[in-house]
Tab-separated table of C-alpha atoms and ligand atoms in Angstrom:
chain	number	residue	atom	x	y	z
A	1	UNK	CA	-10.929	-42.020	14.897
A	2	UNK	CA	-13.520	-44.733	15.726
A	3	UNK	CA	-14.246	-45.680	19.195
A	4	UNK	CA	-12.410	-48.674	20.714
A	5	UNK	CA	-14.181	-51.579	19.914
A	6	UNK	CA	-15.421	-53.782	23.263
A	7	UNK	CA	-13.282	-56.782	24.162
A	8	UNK	CA	-9.900	-55.217	22.706
A	9	UNK	CA	-8.128	-54.298	26.110
A	10	UNK	CA	-4.485	-54.786	25.641
A	11	UNK	CA	-3.792	-53.387	22.102
A	12	UNK	CA	-1.234	-50.342	22.507
A	13	UNK	CA	-3.277	-47.435	20.595
A	14	UNK	CA	-1.055	-44.572	19.289
A	15	UNK	CA	-2.862	-41.549	19.023
A	16	UNK	CA	-1.675	-39.365	16.020
A	17	UNK	CA	-1.595	-35.910	17.680
A	18	UNK	CA	-0.224	-34.374	14.511
A	19	UNK	CA	-2.435	-31.145	13.281
A	20	UNK	CA	-4.634	-32.171	11.057
A	21	UNK	CA	-5.010	-29.918	7.884
A	22	UNK	CA	-8.251	-28.736	8.713
A	23	UNK	CA	-6.945	-27.348	11.889
A	24	UNK	CA	-3.819	-25.305	10.358
A	25	UNK	CA	-4.969	-21.581	10.062
A	26	UNK	CA	-4.794	-20.172	6.693
A	27	UNK	CA	-1.698	-18.314	5.885
A	28	UNK	CA	-2.124	-14.709	4.784
A	29	UNK	CA	1.753	-14.599	3.893
A	30	UNK	CA	2.212	-12.968	0.189
A	31	UNK	CA	5.638	-12.483	-2.135
A	32	UNK	CA	5.964	-9.663	-4.122
A	33	UNK	CA	8.768	-9.205	-6.273
A	34	UNK	CA	10.780	-11.617	-4.013
A	35	UNK	CA	10.076	-9.780	-0.977
A	36	UNK	CA	8.165	-11.814	1.796
A	37	UNK	CA	5.270	-9.970	3.505
A	38	UNK	CA	3.674	-11.943	6.457
A	39	UNK	CA	0.780	-10.513	5.872
A	40	UNK	CA	-0.814	-8.381	3.039
A	41	UNK	CA	-1.809	-5.469	4.935
A	42	UNK	CA	0.966	-2.709	4.534
A	43	UNK	CA	1.257	0.553	5.909
A	44	UNK	CA	0.601	3.137	3.263
A	45	UNK	CA	1.604	6.875	3.390
A	46	UNK	CA	-0.583	9.430	4.900
A	47	UNK	CA	-1.164	9.519	8.543
A	48	UNK	CA	1.471	7.293	9.315
A	49	UNK	CA	4.048	9.301	7.648
A	50	UNK	CA	7.175	8.159	8.721
A	51	UNK	CA	6.009	5.685	11.441
A	52	UNK	CA	8.383	7.404	14.347
A	53	UNK	CA	5.209	10.183	14.566
A	54	UNK	CA	2.572	7.151	15.245
A	55	UNK	CA	4.617	4.462	17.236
A	56	UNK	CA	3.134	5.117	20.539
A	57	UNK	CA	-0.366	4.735	19.355
A	58	UNK	CA	-0.103	2.497	16.399
A	59	UNK	CA	1.363	-0.861	16.385
A	60	UNK	CA	3.459	-0.832	13.528
A	61	UNK	CA	4.793	-3.954	13.728
A	62	UNK	CA	1.206	-5.799	13.150
A	63	UNK	CA	1.670	-4.434	9.484
A	64	UNK	CA	3.049	-6.673	6.759
A	65	UNK	CA	5.367	-4.045	5.561
A	66	UNK	CA	5.662	-0.356	5.809
A	67	UNK	CA	5.505	2.490	3.027
A	68	UNK	CA	6.914	5.669	3.896
A	69	UNK	CA	5.605	9.100	2.908
A	70	UNK	CA	7.531	10.117	0.063
A	71	UNK	CA	10.839	11.357	0.263
A	72	UNK	CA	12.524	14.617	-1.541
A	73	UNK	CA	15.826	15.689	-2.456
A	74	UNK	CA	15.426	19.006	-0.099
A	75	UNK	CA	13.738	18.906	3.049
A	76	UNK	CA	10.242	20.328	2.687
A	77	UNK	CA	7.936	21.990	5.327
A	78	UNK	CA	4.712	21.367	3.490
A	79	UNK	CA	2.060	23.325	2.202
A	80	UNK	CA	0.199	26.275	4.144
A	81	UNK	CA	-2.162	25.553	6.449
A	82	UNK	CA	-4.940	23.761	6.899
A	83	UNK	CA	-3.377	20.819	5.322
A	84	UNK	CA	-5.951	18.645	5.751
A	85	UNK	CA	-10.177	19.030	5.807
A	86	UNK	CA	-12.804	16.398	6.654
A	87	UNK	CA	-15.472	15.948	3.899
A	88	UNK	CA	-18.334	13.693	4.685
A	89	UNK	CA	-16.857	10.695	3.625
A	90	UNK	CA	-12.891	11.111	3.904
A	91	UNK	CA	-10.079	13.619	4.093
A	92	UNK	CA	-9.047	16.062	1.887
A	93	UNK	CA	-5.019	16.609	2.213
A	94	UNK	CA	-2.898	19.152	0.535
A	95	UNK	CA	0.409	18.347	3.114
A	96	UNK	CA	2.674	19.034	0.064
A	97	UNK	CA	5.150	16.464	1.057
A	98	UNK	CA	6.569	17.419	4.248
A	99	UNK	CA	9.443	15.313	5.374
A	100	UNK	CA	13.020	15.632	6.085
A	101	UNK	CA	14.547	15.586	2.733
A	102	UNK	CA	17.084	12.495	1.431
A	103	UNK	CA	19.992	13.407	4.170
A	104	UNK	CA	17.317	13.525	6.809
A	105	UNK	CA	15.392	10.283	5.958
A	106	UNK	CA	18.487	8.389	6.010
A	107	UNK	CA	19.895	9.888	9.196
A	108	UNK	CA	16.651	10.214	11.182
A	109	UNK	CA	13.639	7.838	9.847
A	110	UNK	CA	15.512	4.899	8.400
A	111	UNK	CA	17.171	4.098	11.921
A	112	UNK	CA	13.731	3.730	13.380
A	113	UNK	CA	11.982	1.949	10.286
A	114	UNK	CA	14.794	-0.713	10.609
A	115	UNK	CA	13.764	-1.577	14.123
A	116	UNK	CA	10.384	-2.524	13.145
A	117	UNK	CA	11.646	-5.836	11.755
A	118	UNK	CA	8.953	-5.912	8.331
A	119	UNK	CA	9.701	-4.938	4.963
A	120	UNK	CA	10.377	-1.056	4.207
A	121	UNK	CA	9.506	0.234	0.777
A	122	UNK	CA	10.852	3.834	0.765
A	123	UNK	CA	8.261	6.298	-1.614
A	124	UNK	CA	10.177	8.717	-3.118
A	125	UNK	CA	9.179	11.948	-5.229
A	126	UNK	CA	11.232	13.749	-7.338
A	127	UNK	CA	10.401	17.317	-9.020
A	128	UNK	CA	12.619	16.532	-11.958
A	129	UNK	CA	14.065	13.235	-13.703
A	130	UNK	CA	17.352	14.161	-12.274
A	131	UNK	CA	15.809	14.485	-8.788
A	132	UNK	CA	14.346	11.025	-9.298
A	133	UNK	CA	17.592	9.607	-10.239
A	134	UNK	CA	19.321	11.011	-7.372
A	135	UNK	CA	16.590	9.648	-4.960
A	136	UNK	CA	16.415	6.136	-6.344
A	137	UNK	CA	20.159	5.712	-6.398
A	138	UNK	CA	20.577	6.876	-2.797
A	139	UNK	CA	17.715	5.169	-1.266
A	140	UNK	CA	18.327	1.808	-2.678
A	141	UNK	CA	21.673	1.649	-1.618
A	142	UNK	CA	20.830	1.917	1.910
A	143	UNK	CA	20.916	-1.478	3.945
A	144	UNK	CA	17.254	-2.907	4.935
A	145	UNK	CA	15.561	-1.183	2.180
A	146	UNK	CA	13.262	-3.920	0.365
A	147	UNK	CA	11.909	-1.766	-2.326
A	148	UNK	CA	11.770	1.520	-3.733
A	149	UNK	CA	8.414	3.101	-4.529
A	150	UNK	CA	8.341	5.818	-7.206
A	151	UNK	CA	5.853	8.304	-6.432
A	152	UNK	CA	4.451	9.690	-9.881
A	153	UNK	CA	1.124	10.543	-8.612
A	154	UNK	CA	1.226	13.258	-5.641
A	155	UNK	CA	-1.732	15.358	-6.339
A	156	UNK	CA	-0.410	18.443	-4.559
A	157	UNK	CA	2.950	18.995	-6.081
A	158	UNK	CA	2.397	19.815	-9.817
A	159	UNK	CA	5.812	18.448	-11.087
A	160	UNK	CA	5.075	14.805	-9.281
A	161	UNK	CA	1.601	14.311	-11.193
A	162	UNK	CA	2.938	15.324	-14.649
A	163	UNK	CA	4.462	11.827	-14.717
A	164	UNK	CA	1.747	9.733	-13.815
A	165	UNK	CA	-0.793	11.242	-15.996
A	166	UNK	CA	1.007	10.491	-19.115
A	167	UNK	CA	1.894	7.247	-20.370
A	168	UNK	CA	5.071	8.268	-22.213
A	169	UNK	CA	6.362	10.280	-19.419
A	170	UNK	CA	5.739	7.357	-17.011
A	171	UNK	CA	7.561	4.638	-19.141
A	172	UNK	CA	10.783	7.146	-19.730
A	173	UNK	CA	10.919	7.861	-16.189
A	174	UNK	CA	10.998	4.199	-14.790
A	175	UNK	CA	12.947	2.671	-17.778
A	176	UNK	CA	15.831	4.960	-16.689
A	177	UNK	CA	15.054	4.374	-12.743
A	178	UNK	CA	14.685	0.617	-13.231
A	179	UNK	CA	18.336	0.424	-14.659
A	180	UNK	CA	19.555	2.208	-11.587
A	181	UNK	CA	17.780	0.839	-9.025
A	182	UNK	CA	18.949	-2.649	-7.609
A	183	UNK	CA	16.341	-3.592	-5.442
A	184	UNK	CA	12.670	-3.892	-6.684
A	185	UNK	CA	10.940	-0.751	-7.801
A	186	UNK	CA	7.350	-0.161	-7.591
A	187	UNK	CA	5.289	2.782	-9.277
A	188	UNK	CA	2.650	4.497	-7.451
A	189	UNK	CA	-0.005	5.575	-9.794
A	190	UNK	CA	-2.626	8.461	-9.943
A	191	UNK	CA	-6.180	7.740	-10.341
A	192	UNK	CA	-6.520	11.121	-11.970
A	193	UNK	CA	-6.133	9.788	-15.398
A	194	UNK	CA	-8.785	8.804	-18.502
A	195	UNK	CA	-7.547	5.133	-18.601
A	196	UNK	CA	-5.321	3.560	-15.771
A	197	UNK	CA	-4.657	0.315	-17.828
A	198	UNK	CA	-2.598	2.470	-20.056
A	199	UNK	CA	-0.226	4.226	-17.516
A	200	UNK	CA	-0.154	0.726	-15.742
A	201	UNK	CA	0.753	-1.066	-18.691
A	202	UNK	CA	3.547	1.655	-19.470
A	203	UNK	CA	5.200	1.076	-16.458
A	204	UNK	CA	5.237	-2.682	-16.527
A	205	UNK	CA	7.084	-2.353	-19.842
A	206	UNK	CA	9.473	-0.070	-18.371
A	207	UNK	CA	10.368	-2.589	-15.873
A	208	UNK	CA	8.328	-1.999	-12.800
A	209	UNK	CA	8.407	-4.808	-10.310
A	210	UNK	CA	4.824	-3.768	-8.773
A	211	UNK	CA	1.902	-1.261	-9.137
A	212	UNK	CA	0.369	0.469	-6.206
A	213	UNK	CA	-2.729	2.377	-6.494
A	214	UNK	CA	-4.497	4.534	-6.307
A	215	UNK	CA	-2.978	7.588	-4.733
A	216	UNK	CA	-5.599	10.058	-3.633
A	217	UNK	CA	-8.242	11.878	-6.064
A	218	UNK	CA	-7.786	15.573	-6.779
A	219	UNK	CA	-10.447	17.708	-5.345
A	220	UNK	CA	-11.210	21.017	-3.901
A	221	UNK	CA	-13.431	22.175	-0.792
A	222	UNK	CA	-14.764	25.998	-0.659
A	223	UNK	CA	-15.683	27.742	2.443
A	224	UNK	CA	-18.800	29.145	0.985
A	225	UNK	CA	-18.667	31.948	3.940
A	226	UNK	CA	-15.075	33.349	3.155
A	227	UNK	CA	-15.749	32.103	-0.344
A	228	UNK	CA	-12.337	30.697	-0.081
A	229	UNK	CA	-10.497	27.284	-0.503
A	230	UNK	CA	-10.797	25.040	2.931
A	231	UNK	CA	-7.556	24.171	2.165
A	232	UNK	CA	-4.491	26.301	2.316
A	233	UNK	CA	-2.840	24.709	-0.844
A	234	UNK	CA	-6.042	25.262	-2.531
A	235	UNK	CA	-6.913	21.600	-4.171
A	236	UNK	CA	-6.092	18.493	-2.394
A	237	UNK	CA	-5.974	14.630	-2.759
A	238	UNK	CA	-9.266	12.897	-1.366
A	239	UNK	CA	-9.119	9.641	0.736
A	240	UNK	CA	-11.030	7.567	2.850
A	241	UNK	CA	-14.125	5.385	1.922
A	242	UNK	CA	-15.565	7.493	-0.836
A	243	UNK	CA	-12.625	6.557	-3.022
A	244	UNK	CA	-12.951	3.118	-2.419
A	245	UNK	CA	-15.167	2.039	-5.266
A	246	UNK	CA	-13.120	3.984	-7.770
A	247	UNK	CA	-9.758	2.168	-6.298
A	248	UNK	CA	-11.171	-1.119	-6.705
A	249	UNK	CA	-12.364	-0.353	-10.178
A	250	UNK	CA	-8.967	0.727	-11.193
A	251	UNK	CA	-7.090	-2.094	-9.163
A	252	UNK	CA	-9.345	-4.523	-11.206
A	253	UNK	CA	-8.537	-2.740	-14.723
A	254	UNK	CA	-4.618	-2.463	-13.634
A	255	UNK	CA	-4.410	-6.105	-12.569
A	256	UNK	CA	-6.148	-7.277	-15.544
A	257	UNK	CA	-4.149	-5.251	-17.625
A	258	UNK	CA	-0.549	-6.330	-16.280
A	259	UNK	CA	1.160	-9.286	-15.150
A	260	UNK	CA	3.095	-7.707	-12.493
A	261	UNK	CA	1.724	-7.774	-8.549
A	262	UNK	CA	-0.921	-4.812	-7.778
A	263	UNK	CA	-0.998	-3.640	-4.367
A	264	UNK	CA	-4.541	-1.647	-4.058
A	265	UNK	CA	-5.606	1.149	-1.611
A	266	UNK	CA	-8.286	3.314	-1.113
A	267	UNK	CA	-10.607	3.807	1.722
A	268	UNK	CA	-10.000	0.277	3.285
A	269	UNK	CA	-11.269	0.202	6.888
A	270	UNK	CA	-12.453	-3.374	7.462
A	271	UNK	CA	-11.890	-6.868	6.397
A	272	UNK	CA	-14.506	-6.551	3.696
A	273	UNK	CA	-13.233	-3.518	1.939
A	274	UNK	CA	-9.850	-5.435	1.641
A	275	UNK	CA	-11.191	-8.556	0.316
A	276	UNK	CA	-12.689	-6.153	-2.535
A	277	UNK	CA	-9.207	-5.453	-3.405
A	278	UNK	CA	-8.186	-9.015	-3.471
A	279	UNK	CA	-10.832	-10.213	-5.383
A	280	UNK	CA	-10.528	-7.304	-7.803
A	281	UNK	CA	-6.847	-8.660	-8.364
A	282	UNK	CA	-4.643	-6.904	-5.645
A	283	UNK	CA	-1.679	-9.209	-4.000
A	284	UNK	CA	-1.632	-6.963	-1.120
A	285	UNK	CA	-3.346	-3.999	0.452
A	286	UNK	CA	-2.019	-0.298	2.095
A	287	UNK	CA	-4.112	1.057	4.605
A	288	UNK	CA	-3.539	4.612	5.718
A	289	UNK	CA	-6.636	7.174	6.787
A	290	UNK	CA	-8.441	4.094	8.519
A	291	UNK	CA	-5.552	4.324	11.589
A	292	UNK	CA	-7.153	7.812	12.253
A	293	UNK	CA	-10.311	6.049	13.774
A	294	UNK	CA	-9.076	2.648	14.211
A	295	UNK	CA	-5.269	2.727	15.615
A	296	UNK	CA	-5.065	-1.259	15.599
A	297	UNK	CA	-6.549	-1.376	12.295
A	298	UNK	CA	-3.708	-3.935	10.945
A	299	UNK	CA	-4.672	-6.518	13.458
A	300	UNK	CA	-8.003	-6.220	13.263
A	301	UNK	CA	-7.798	-6.797	9.518
A	302	UNK	CA	-5.685	-9.945	9.524
A	303	UNK	CA	-8.283	-11.548	11.890
A	304	UNK	CA	-11.050	-10.403	9.748
A	305	UNK	CA	-9.089	-11.965	6.715
A	306	UNK	CA	-8.401	-15.153	8.430
A	307	UNK	CA	-11.920	-15.650	9.291
A	308	UNK	CA	-13.290	-15.153	5.657
A	309	UNK	CA	-10.470	-17.887	4.604
A	310	UNK	CA	-11.534	-20.178	7.148
A	311	UNK	CA	-15.374	-19.849	6.262
A	312	UNK	CA	-14.575	-20.012	2.492
A	313	UNK	CA	-12.391	-22.759	2.670
A	314	UNK	CA	-9.331	-21.222	1.243
A	315	UNK	CA	-5.863	-22.014	2.378
A	316	UNK	CA	-4.126	-18.767	1.512
A	317	UNK	CA	-5.203	-15.251	0.715
A	318	UNK	CA	-3.291	-15.767	-2.250
A	319	UNK	CA	-6.258	-18.372	-3.580
A	320	UNK	CA	-8.480	-15.166	-3.258
A	321	UNK	CA	-6.365	-13.145	-5.369
A	322	UNK	CA	-8.294	-12.281	-8.503
A	323	UNK	CA	-11.276	-14.704	-8.122
A	324	UNK	CA	-13.950	-11.892	-9.532
A	325	UNK	CA	-16.869	-14.082	-11.118
A	326	UNK	CA	-18.730	-12.036	-13.771
A	327	UNK	CA	-21.658	-13.621	-15.065
A	328	UNK	CA	-22.583	-12.876	-18.503
B	1	RRO	O1	2.109	15.049	0.426
B	1	RRO	C1	1.208	14.936	-0.214
B	1	RRO	O2	0.219	16.152	-0.023
B	1	RRO	C2	0.575	14.128	-0.877
B	1	RRO	C3	1.201	13.058	-1.568
B	1	RRO	BR1	3.199	12.956	-1.518
B	1	RRO	C4	0.558	11.953	-1.954
B	1	RRO	O3	1.249	11.147	-2.980
B	1	RRO	N1	-0.623	11.736	-2.197
B	1	RRO	C5	-1.130	12.763	-1.200
B	1	RRO	O4	-2.616	12.664	-1.017
B	1	RRO	N2	-0.900	13.685	-0.730
């Protein structure tokens, strides 16, 4: 506003106190398959489990949404210990789907998740088509389940991986489930394939509402003194910073091959890591292993994303999605 001119004394000056557009904080809200997430940082399966286990150390409400660990029809204790070993740049896990089973999830875990007040996405893992159908039908009819995520990608249960490594099987399974699922259906993809675009397109053509990738990369760690696998389940799935470039590349490939939203994850620890996924084409990101070192990682990421948006003059995180520039 210009200074008042000298000599004009009696004139009433009405000051405009409405917020100036440039002072407004950029928006972190995103919409995926009709679900509104207040911010694009989702709690991904892994150390966060079903939430209750970590609620005293992690502020779960800071996440834009919560994706559960996969639920199976029957309760599972998980694979023999050790279930997790550290590697130089991440974690190798062979948890083997420990969970309370469908009945236990609905009775014990879901009531707690409802109290969070953020969208809940329930991941399910069947060992057969029939089991997937049972899981989807039961979970989707529960109140406050925003979406069901079909995990065709678990590296530690043989049957789970069979679907996700084969585009035809993925198509058949997702088509069947889509017809039986009254809420949005997400599909979690495995990186343990030659061409992620082929499986991503198959899931989209079958009616998936969104894709989530990547699950962990299959690996093996050996104790050389004992000449035995370090994990009780022998092989495991690698997560953490080591897998990030692989994940970003696959998100980019899937996003280019499909029109449905992509949720990216794999080794995100800071805002710049998350931004790589957005720029590659992800509309939201998942964070899992990072909570081990940084329990408040969700709020840290949101602060970092906001400051990036301000610095670059973007009004919304959605403006960053798929903006990778490649000079020819
Ligand atoms: O529970 C596991 O062993 C597990 C699952 Br379901 C998954 O999807 N990904 C992973 O790395 N571990």
